[in-house]
């Protein structure tokens, strides 16, 4: 069985290469359980689509309170991109845009 992910994008690159961007939105603690879940999604996507997966976790928690990596095995460390909404100053970005 395959669990449902929040959102995934299949990206077609030059040379007919593919990449999946998997985004998980977390409103609670980003700890070991969250990283294990996101890594499971990564493995399922790799198996189903036979291409690399870029994992992203968005959260409303400060990034310094989030677990950044998970050692799966001695040679495999899962390091998703963690994006904290608290670190993302949307108003500042909008004000810097030029028409």
Coordinates of N, CA and C in Angstrom, one line a residue:
X1 N 0.8 -1.2 0.0 CA 0.0 0.0 0.0 C 0.9 1.2 0.0
X2 N 0.4 2.3 -0.7 CA 1.2 3.5 -0.7 C 0.4 4.6 0.0
X3 N 1.0 5.2 1.0 CA 0.3 6.3 1.7 C 0.2 7.5 0.8
X4 N -0.7 8.4 1.1 CA -0.9 9.6 0.3 C 0.1 10.6 0.7
X5 N 0.7 11.3 -0.2 CA 1.6 12.4 0.0 C 0.8 13.7 -0.1
X6 N 1.4 14.8 0.5 CA 0.7 16.1 0.4 C 0.7 16.6 -1.1
X7 N 1.8 16.6 -1.7 CA 1.9 17.0 -3.1 C 3.2 16.6 -3.7
X8 N 3.2 16.1 -4.9 CA 4.4 15.7 -5.6 C 4.3 16.3 -7.0
X9 N 5.5 16.7 -7.5 CA 5.6 17.2 -8.9 C 6.5 16.3 -9.7
X10 N 6.1 15.9 -10.9 CA 6.9 15.2 -11.8 C 7.5 16.2 -12.7
X11 N 8.8 16.4 -12.7 CA 9.5 17.4 -13.5 C 10.2 16.7 -14.7
X12 N 10.0 17.1 -15.9 CA 10.7 16.6 -17.0 C 11.9 17.5 -17.3
X13 N 13.1 17.0 -17.3 CA 14.3 17.8 -17.6 C 14.8 17.6 -19.0
X14 N 15.8 18.3 -19.4 CA 16.4 18.1 -20.7 C 16.9 16.7 -20.8
X15 N 16.9 16.2 -22.0 CA 17.3 14.8 -22.3 C 16.4 13.8 -21.8
X16 N 15.1 14.1 -21.6 CA 14.0 13.2 -21.2 C 14.3 12.6 -19.8
X17 N 15.1 13.3 -19.0 CA 15.3 12.9 -17.6 C 14.1 13.4 -16.8
X18 N 13.9 12.7 -15.7 CA 12.7 13.0 -14.8 C 13.3 13.2 -13.4
X19 N 12.5 14.0 -12.6 CA 12.8 14.3 -11.2 C 11.5 14.5 -10.5
X20 N 11.3 14.0 -9.3 CA 10.1 14.2 -8.6 C 10.5 15.1 -7.4
X21 N 9.6 16.1 -7.2 CA 9.7 17.0 -6.0 C 8.6 16.6 -5.1
X22 N 8.9 16.1 -4.0 CA 7.8 15.7 -3.0 C 7.8 16.7 -1.9
X23 N 6.6 17.3 -1.6 CA 6.5 18.4 -0.6 C 5.5 17.9 0.5
X24 N 6.0 17.9 1.7 CA 5.2 17.5 2.9 C 5.0 18.7 3.7
X25 N 3.8 19.1 4.1 CA 3.5 20.2 4.9 C 3.2 19.7 6.3
X26 N 4.0 20.1 7.3 CA 3.8 19.7 8.7 C 3.5 20.8 9.6
X27 N 2.4 20.6 10.3 CA 2.0 21.7 11.3 C 2.5 21.3 12.7
X28 N 3.1 20.1 12.8 CA 3.5 19.7 14.2 C 5.0 19.5 14.1
X29 N 5.6 18.9 15.1 CA 7.0 18.7 15.3 C 7.6 17.9 14.1
X30 N 8.7 18.5 13.6 CA 9.5 17.8 12.5 C 10.6 17.0 13.2
X31 N 10.3 15.8 13.5 CA 11.3 15.0 14.2 C 11.5 13.7 13.4
X32 N 12.0 12.7 14.1 CA 12.3 11.4 13.5 C 11.2 10.8 12.8
X33 N 10.0 10.8 13.4 CA 8.8 10.2 12.7 C 8.5 10.8 11.4
X34 N 8.5 12.2 11.4 CA 8.3 12.9 10.2 C 9.3 12.6 9.1
X35 N 10.6 12.5 9.5 CA 11.6 12.2 8.5 C 11.5 10.8 8.0
X36 N 11.1 9.9 8.8 CA 10.9 8.5 8.4 C 9.8 8.4 7.4
X37 N 8.7 9.1 7.7 CA 7.6 9.1 6.8 C 7.9 9.7 5.4
X38 N 8.6 10.8 5.4 CA 9.0 11.5 4.2 C 10.0 10.6 3.4
X39 N 10.9 9.9 4.1 CA 11.8 9.0 3.4 C 11.1 7.9 2.8
X40 N 10.1 7.4 3.5 CA 9.3 6.3 2.9 C 8.6 6.7 1.6
X41 N 8.1 8.0 1.6 CA 7.5 8.5 0.4 C 8.5 8.6 -0.7
X42 N 9.7 9.0 -0.4 CA 10.8 9.1 -1.4 C 11.1 7.8 -2.0
X43 N 11.2 6.7 -1.2 CA 11.5 5.4 -1.6 C 10.4 4.9 -2.5
X44 N 9.1 5.1 -2.1 CA 8.0 4.7 -3.0 C 8.0 5.4 -4.3
X45 N 8.3 6.7 -4.4 CA 8.4 7.4 -5.6 C 9.5 6.9 -6.5
X46 N 10.7 6.7 -5.9 CA 11.8 6.2 -6.6 C 11.5 4.8 -7.3
X47 N 10.8 4.0 -6.5 CA 10.5 2.6 -7.0 C 9.4 2.7 -8.2
X48 N 8.4 3.6 -7.9 CA 7.3 3.6 -8.9 C 7.7 4.4 -10.2
X49 N 8.5 5.4 -10.1 CA 8.8 6.3 -11.3 C 10.3 6.1 -11.8
X50 N 11.1 5.4 -11.0 CA 12.5 5.1 -11.4 C 13.2 6.4 -11.7
X51 N 13.1 7.3 -10.8 CA 13.9 8.6 -11.0 C 14.2 9.2 -9.6
X52 N 15.1 10.1 -9.6 CA 15.5 10.7 -8.3 C 14.3 11.6 -7.7
X53 N 14.3 11.7 -6.3 CA 13.3 12.4 -5.6 C 14.0 13.5 -4.8
X54 N 13.5 14.7 -4.9 CA 13.9 15.8 -4.0 C 12.8 16.0 -3.0
X55 N 13.2 15.8 -1.7 CA 12.2 15.9 -0.6 C 12.2 17.3 0.0
X56 N 11.0 17.9 0.3 CA 10.9 19.2 0.9 C 9.9 19.0 2.0
X57 N 10.2 19.6 3.2 CA 9.2 19.6 4.3 C 9.0 21.1 4.6
X58 N 7.7 21.5 4.6 CA 7.4 22.9 5.0 C 6.8 22.8 6.4
X59 N 7.0 23.8 7.2 CA 6.5 23.8 8.6 C 6.3 25.2 9.1
X60 N 5.4 25.3 10.1 CA 5.2 26.5 10.8 C 6.1 26.7 12.0
X61 N 6.9 25.7 12.3 CA 7.8 25.8 13.4 C 9.1 26.5 13.0
X62 N 9.8 27.0 14.0 CA 11.1 27.6 13.6 C 12.1 26.5 13.2
X63 N 12.9 26.8 12.2 CA 13.7 25.8 11.6 C 14.7 25.2 12.6
X64 N 15.2 26.0 13.6 CA 16.1 25.5 14.6 C 15.5 24.4 15.5
X65 N 14.2 24.3 15.5 CA 13.5 23.2 16.3 C 13.2 22.0 15.5
X66 N 13.7 21.9 14.2 CA 13.4 20.8 13.4 C 14.6 19.9 13.2
X67 N 14.4 18.6 13.2 CA 15.4 17.6 12.9 C 15.8 17.7 11.4
X68 N 17.0 17.9 11.1 CA 17.5 18.2 9.8 C 17.9 17.0 8.9
X69 N 18.2 15.9 9.6 CA 18.7 14.7 8.9 C 18.4 13.5 9.7
X70 N 18.3 12.3 9.0 CA 18.0 11.1 9.7 C 19.0 10.0 9.1
X71 N 19.7 9.4 9.9 CA 20.6 8.3 9.5 C 19.8 7.0 9.3
X72 N 19.6 6.7 8.0 CA 18.9 5.5 7.7 C 19.7 4.2 7.8
X73 N 21.0 4.3 7.4 CA 22.0 3.3 7.5 C 23.4 3.9 7.6
X74 N 24.4 3.1 7.8 CA 25.7 3.7 7.8 C 26.1 4.5 6.6
X75 N 25.5 4.2 5.4 CA 25.9 4.9 4.2 C 24.7 5.7 3.6
X76 N 23.6 5.8 4.3 CA 22.4 6.5 3.7 C 21.9 7.5 4.8
X77 N 22.0 8.8 4.5 CA 21.5 9.8 5.4 C 20.5 10.6 4.6
X78 N 19.3 10.7 5.2 CA 18.2 11.4 4.5 C 18.2 12.8 5.0
X79 N 18.3 13.8 4.1 CA 18.4 15.2 4.4 C 17.4 16.0 3.5
X80 N 16.2 16.1 3.9 CA 15.2 16.8 3.1 C 15.5 18.3 3.3
X81 N 15.0 19.1 2.3 CA 15.0 20.6 2.5 C 13.9 21.0 3.4
X82 N 14.3 21.7 4.5 CA 13.3 22.1 5.5 C 13.0 23.6 5.3
X83 N 11.8 24.0 5.1 CA 11.4 25.4 4.9 C 10.4 25.8 6.0
X84 N 10.9 26.7 6.8 CA 10.0 27.2 7.9 C 9.3 28.5 7.4
X85 N 8.0 28.5 7.6 CA 7.3 29.7 7.2 C 7.7 30.9 8.1
X86 N 8.2 30.7 9.3 CA 8.7 31.8 10.2 C 10.0 32.4 9.6
X87 N 10.8 31.6 8.9 CA 12.0 32.1 8.3 C 11.7 32.8 6.9
X88 N 10.5 32.7 6.4 CA 10.1 33.1 5.1 C 9.4 34.4 5.2
X89 N 10.0 35.5 4.9 CA 9.4 36.8 5.1 C 8.7 37.2 3.7
X90 N 7.5 36.7 3.6 CA 6.7 37.0 2.3 C 6.5 38.4 2.0
X91 N 6.2 39.2 3.0 CA 6.0 40.7 2.8 C 7.2 41.3 2.3
X92 N 8.4 41.0 2.8 CA 9.6 41.6 2.4 C 9.9 41.2 0.9
X93 N 9.6 39.9 0.6 CA 9.8 39.5 -0.8 C 8.9 40.2 -1.8
X94 N 7.6 40.3 -1.4 CA 6.7 41.0 -2.3 C 7.0 42.5 -2.5
X95 N 7.5 43.1 -1.4 CA 7.9 44.5 -1.5 C 9.2 44.7 -2.4
X96 N 10.0 43.6 -2.5 CA 11.2 43.8 -3.3 C 11.0 43.4 -4.8
X97 N 9.8 42.9 -5.2 CA 9.5 42.6 -6.6 C 9.4 43.9 -7.4
X98 N 9.8 43.8 -8.6 CA 9.7 44.9 -9.5 C 8.7 44.5 -10.6
X99 N 7.9 45.5 -11.0 CA 6.9 45.3 -12.1 C 7.6 45.2 -13.4

